XYZ file of N, CA and C in Angstrom:
384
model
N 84.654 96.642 166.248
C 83.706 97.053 165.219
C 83.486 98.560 165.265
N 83.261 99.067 166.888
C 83.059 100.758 166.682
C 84.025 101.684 166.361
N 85.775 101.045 166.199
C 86.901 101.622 165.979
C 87.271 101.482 164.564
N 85.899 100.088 163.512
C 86.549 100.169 162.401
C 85.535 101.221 161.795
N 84.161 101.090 162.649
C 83.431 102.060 161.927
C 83.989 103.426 161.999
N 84.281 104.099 162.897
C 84.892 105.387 163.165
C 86.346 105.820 161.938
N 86.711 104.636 162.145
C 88.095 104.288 161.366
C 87.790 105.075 159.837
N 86.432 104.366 159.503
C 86.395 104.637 157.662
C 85.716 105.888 157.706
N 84.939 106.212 159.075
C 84.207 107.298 158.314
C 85.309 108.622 158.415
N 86.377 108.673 159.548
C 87.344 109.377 159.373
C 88.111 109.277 157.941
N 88.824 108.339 157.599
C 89.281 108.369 156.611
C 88.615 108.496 155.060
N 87.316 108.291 155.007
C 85.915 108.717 154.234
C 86.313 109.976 154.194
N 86.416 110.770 155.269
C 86.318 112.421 155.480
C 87.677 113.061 154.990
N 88.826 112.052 154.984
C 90.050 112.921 154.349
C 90.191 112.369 153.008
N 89.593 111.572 152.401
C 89.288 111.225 150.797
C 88.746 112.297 150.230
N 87.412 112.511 150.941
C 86.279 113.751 150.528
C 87.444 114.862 150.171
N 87.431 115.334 151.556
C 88.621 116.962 151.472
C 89.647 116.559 150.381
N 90.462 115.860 150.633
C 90.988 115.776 149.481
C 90.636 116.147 147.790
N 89.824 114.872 147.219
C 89.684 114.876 146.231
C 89.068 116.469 145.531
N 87.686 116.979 146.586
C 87.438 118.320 146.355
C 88.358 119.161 146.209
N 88.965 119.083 146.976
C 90.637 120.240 146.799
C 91.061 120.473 145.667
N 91.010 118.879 145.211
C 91.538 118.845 144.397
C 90.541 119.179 142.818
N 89.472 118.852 143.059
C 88.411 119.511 141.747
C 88.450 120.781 141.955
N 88.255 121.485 142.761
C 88.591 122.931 142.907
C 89.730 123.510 142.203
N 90.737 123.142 142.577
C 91.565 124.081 141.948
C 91.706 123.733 140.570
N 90.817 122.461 140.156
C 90.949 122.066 138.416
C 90.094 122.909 137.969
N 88.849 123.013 138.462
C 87.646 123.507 138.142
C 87.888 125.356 138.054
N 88.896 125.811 138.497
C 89.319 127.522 138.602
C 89.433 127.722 137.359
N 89.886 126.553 136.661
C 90.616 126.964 135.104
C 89.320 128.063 134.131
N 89.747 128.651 133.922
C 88.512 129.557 132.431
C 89.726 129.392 131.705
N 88.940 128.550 130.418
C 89.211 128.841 129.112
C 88.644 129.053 127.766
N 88.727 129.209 127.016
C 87.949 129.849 125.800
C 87.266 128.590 125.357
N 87.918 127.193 125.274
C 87.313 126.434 124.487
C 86.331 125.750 125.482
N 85.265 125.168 124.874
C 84.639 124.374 125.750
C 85.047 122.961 126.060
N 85.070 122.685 127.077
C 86.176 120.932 127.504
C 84.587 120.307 128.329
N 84.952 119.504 127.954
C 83.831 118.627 128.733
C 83.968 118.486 130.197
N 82.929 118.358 131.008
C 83.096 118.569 132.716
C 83.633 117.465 133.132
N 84.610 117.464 134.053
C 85.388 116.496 134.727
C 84.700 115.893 136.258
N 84.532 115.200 136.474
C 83.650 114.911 137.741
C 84.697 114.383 138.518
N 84.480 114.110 139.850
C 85.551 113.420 141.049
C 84.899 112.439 141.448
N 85.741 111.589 141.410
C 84.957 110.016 141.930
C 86.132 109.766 142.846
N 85.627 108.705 143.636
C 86.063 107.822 144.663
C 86.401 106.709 144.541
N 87.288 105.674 144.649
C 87.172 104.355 143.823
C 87.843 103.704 145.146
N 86.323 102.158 145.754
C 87.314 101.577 146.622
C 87.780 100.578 145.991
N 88.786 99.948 146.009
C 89.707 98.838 145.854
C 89.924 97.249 146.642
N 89.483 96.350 146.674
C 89.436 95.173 148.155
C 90.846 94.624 147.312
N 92.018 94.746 148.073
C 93.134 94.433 148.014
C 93.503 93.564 148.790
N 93.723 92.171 148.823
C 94.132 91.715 150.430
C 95.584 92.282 150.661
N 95.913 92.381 151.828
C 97.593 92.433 151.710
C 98.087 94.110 151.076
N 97.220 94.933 150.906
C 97.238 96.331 150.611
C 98.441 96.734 150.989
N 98.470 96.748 152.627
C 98.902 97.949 152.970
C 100.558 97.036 152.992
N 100.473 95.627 153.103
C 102.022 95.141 152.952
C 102.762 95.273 152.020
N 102.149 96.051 150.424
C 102.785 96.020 149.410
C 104.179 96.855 149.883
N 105.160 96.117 148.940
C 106.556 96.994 148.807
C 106.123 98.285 148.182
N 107.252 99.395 147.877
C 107.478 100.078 147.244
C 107.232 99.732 146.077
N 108.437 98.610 145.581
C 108.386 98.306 144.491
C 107.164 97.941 143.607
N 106.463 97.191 144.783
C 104.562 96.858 144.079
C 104.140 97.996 143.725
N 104.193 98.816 144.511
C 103.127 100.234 144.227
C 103.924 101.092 143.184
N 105.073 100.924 143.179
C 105.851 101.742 141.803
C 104.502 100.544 140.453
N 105.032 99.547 140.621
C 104.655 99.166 139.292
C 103.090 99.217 139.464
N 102.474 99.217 140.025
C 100.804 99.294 139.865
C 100.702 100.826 139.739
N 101.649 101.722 139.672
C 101.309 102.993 139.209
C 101.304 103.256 137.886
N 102.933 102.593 137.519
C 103.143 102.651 136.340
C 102.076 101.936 135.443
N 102.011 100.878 135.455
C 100.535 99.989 134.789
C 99.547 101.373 134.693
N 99.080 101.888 135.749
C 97.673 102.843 135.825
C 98.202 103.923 134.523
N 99.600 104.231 135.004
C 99.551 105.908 134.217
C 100.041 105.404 132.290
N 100.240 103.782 132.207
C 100.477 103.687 130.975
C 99.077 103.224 130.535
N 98.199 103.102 130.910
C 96.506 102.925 129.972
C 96.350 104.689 130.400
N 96.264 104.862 131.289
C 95.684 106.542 131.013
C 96.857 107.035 129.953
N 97.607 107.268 129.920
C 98.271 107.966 128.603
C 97.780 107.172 127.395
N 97.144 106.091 127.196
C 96.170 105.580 126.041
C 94.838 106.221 125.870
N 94.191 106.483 127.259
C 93.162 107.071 127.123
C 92.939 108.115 126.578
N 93.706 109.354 126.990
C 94.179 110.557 126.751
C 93.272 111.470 128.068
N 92.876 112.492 128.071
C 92.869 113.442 128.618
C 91.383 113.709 129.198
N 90.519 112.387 129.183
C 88.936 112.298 129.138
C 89.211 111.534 131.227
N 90.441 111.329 131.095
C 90.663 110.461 132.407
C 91.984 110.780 133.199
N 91.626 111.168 134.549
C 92.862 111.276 135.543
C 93.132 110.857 136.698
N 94.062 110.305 136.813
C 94.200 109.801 138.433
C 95.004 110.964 139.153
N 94.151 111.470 140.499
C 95.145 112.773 141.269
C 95.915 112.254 142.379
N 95.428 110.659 142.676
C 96.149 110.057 144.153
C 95.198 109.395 144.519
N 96.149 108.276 146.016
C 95.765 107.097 146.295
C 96.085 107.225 147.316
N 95.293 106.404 148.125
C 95.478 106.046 149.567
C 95.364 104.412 150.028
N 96.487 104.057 150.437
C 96.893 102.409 150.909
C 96.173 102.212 152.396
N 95.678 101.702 152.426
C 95.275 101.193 153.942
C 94.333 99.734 154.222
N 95.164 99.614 154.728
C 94.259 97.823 154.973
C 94.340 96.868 154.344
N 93.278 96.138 153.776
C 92.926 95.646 152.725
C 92.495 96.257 151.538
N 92.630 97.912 151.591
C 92.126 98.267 150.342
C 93.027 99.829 150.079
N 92.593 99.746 148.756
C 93.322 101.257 147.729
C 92.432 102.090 147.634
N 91.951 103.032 148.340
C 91.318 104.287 147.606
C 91.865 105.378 146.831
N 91.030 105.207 145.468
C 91.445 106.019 144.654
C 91.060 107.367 144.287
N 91.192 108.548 143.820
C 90.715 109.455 143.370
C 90.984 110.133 142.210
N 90.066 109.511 141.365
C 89.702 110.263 139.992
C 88.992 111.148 139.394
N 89.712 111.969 138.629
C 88.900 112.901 137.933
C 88.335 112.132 136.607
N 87.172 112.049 136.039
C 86.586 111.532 134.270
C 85.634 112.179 133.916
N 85.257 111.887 132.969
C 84.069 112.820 132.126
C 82.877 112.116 132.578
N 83.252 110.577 132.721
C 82.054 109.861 133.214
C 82.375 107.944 133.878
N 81.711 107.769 134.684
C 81.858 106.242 135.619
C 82.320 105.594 134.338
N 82.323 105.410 133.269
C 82.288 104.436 132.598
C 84.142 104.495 132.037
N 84.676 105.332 132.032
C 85.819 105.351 131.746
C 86.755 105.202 133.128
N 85.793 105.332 133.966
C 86.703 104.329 135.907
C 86.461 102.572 135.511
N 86.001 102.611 135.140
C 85.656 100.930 134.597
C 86.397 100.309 133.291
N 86.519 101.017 132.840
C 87.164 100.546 131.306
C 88.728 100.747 131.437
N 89.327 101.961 132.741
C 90.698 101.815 132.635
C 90.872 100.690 133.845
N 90.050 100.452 134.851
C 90.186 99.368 135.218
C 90.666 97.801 134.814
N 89.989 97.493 133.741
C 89.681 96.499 133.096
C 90.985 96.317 132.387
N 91.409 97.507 131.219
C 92.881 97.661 130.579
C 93.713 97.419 131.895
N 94.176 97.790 132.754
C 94.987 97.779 134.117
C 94.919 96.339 134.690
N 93.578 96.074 134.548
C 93.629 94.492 135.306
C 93.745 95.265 137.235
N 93.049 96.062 137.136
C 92.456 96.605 138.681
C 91.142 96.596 139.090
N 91.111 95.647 140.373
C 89.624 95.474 140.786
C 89.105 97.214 141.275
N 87.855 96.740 141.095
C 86.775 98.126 141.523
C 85.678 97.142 142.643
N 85.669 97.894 143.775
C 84.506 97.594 144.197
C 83.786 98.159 144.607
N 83.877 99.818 144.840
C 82.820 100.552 144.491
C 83.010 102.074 143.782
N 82.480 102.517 143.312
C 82.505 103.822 142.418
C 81.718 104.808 143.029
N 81.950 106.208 144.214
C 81.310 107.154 144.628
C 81.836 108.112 143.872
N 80.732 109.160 143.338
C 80.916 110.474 142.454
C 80.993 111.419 144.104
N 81.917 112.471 143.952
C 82.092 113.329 145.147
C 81.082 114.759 144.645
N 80.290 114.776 145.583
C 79.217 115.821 145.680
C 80.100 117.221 145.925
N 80.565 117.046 147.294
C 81.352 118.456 147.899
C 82.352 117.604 149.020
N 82.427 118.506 149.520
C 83.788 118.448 150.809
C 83.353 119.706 151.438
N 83.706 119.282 152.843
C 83.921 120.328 154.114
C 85.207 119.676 154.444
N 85.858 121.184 155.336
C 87.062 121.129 156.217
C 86.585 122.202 156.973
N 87.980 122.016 157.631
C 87.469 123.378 158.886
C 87.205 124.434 158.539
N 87.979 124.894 157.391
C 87.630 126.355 156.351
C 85.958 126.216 156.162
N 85.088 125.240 155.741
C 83.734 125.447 155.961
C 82.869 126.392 157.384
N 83.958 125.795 158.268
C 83.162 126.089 159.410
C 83.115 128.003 159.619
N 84.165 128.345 158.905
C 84.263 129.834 158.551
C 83.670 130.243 157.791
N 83.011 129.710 156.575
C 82.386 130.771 155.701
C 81.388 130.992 156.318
């Protein structure tokens, strides 16, 4: 139990860094027009059998994801995923929770929980 707790909150901590990384360097953009704000969410997944998927599974559960987001258009993004266990963590950029739910639903992908990412630290924090 104290190796699974340790387990998630480590891997909690390289979701975080991640996904921020990754709003950061979206968020650098200046442009003239006004675009609506993109937020970073977290998405866990209860997969049984996760981490046994083939290749081939995870090719096609990508493809499925990136053919409803190219329906959606540009209000919704997936930047990457992480396989482990029984579950998929995801990381999305949207305008808002409700479009992590609705491409869910088109996809036929469980959600079982939805965290909006506040910030991220890495070791570069410990320097500023």
């Amino acid at each position: 139990m104290k190796h699974n707790i340790i387990y998630r909150f480590a891997f909690a901590a390289i979701l975080l860094f991640a996904g921020i990384t990754s709003m950061a360097q979206t968020n650098n953009n200046t442009t003239s027009k006004k675009e609506p704000v993109m937020k970073t969410y977290l998405i866990e997944r209860d997969i049984p059998g996760a981490s046994q998927l083939t290749a081939n599974d995870l090719k096609g559960i990508s493809q499925k994801s990136c053919g409803v987001l190219k329906e959606m258009g540009p209000k919704i993004k997936w930047l990457h995923s992480y396989v482990a266990g029984n579950k998929i963590y995801c990381v999305y950029q949207a305008q808002n929770e409700g479009l992590l739910r609705e491409h869910a639903q088109k996809g036929g992908f469980p959600i079982t929980t939805i965290t909006e990412i506040a910030s991220t630290i890495s070791p570069a924090t410990a320097e500023q």
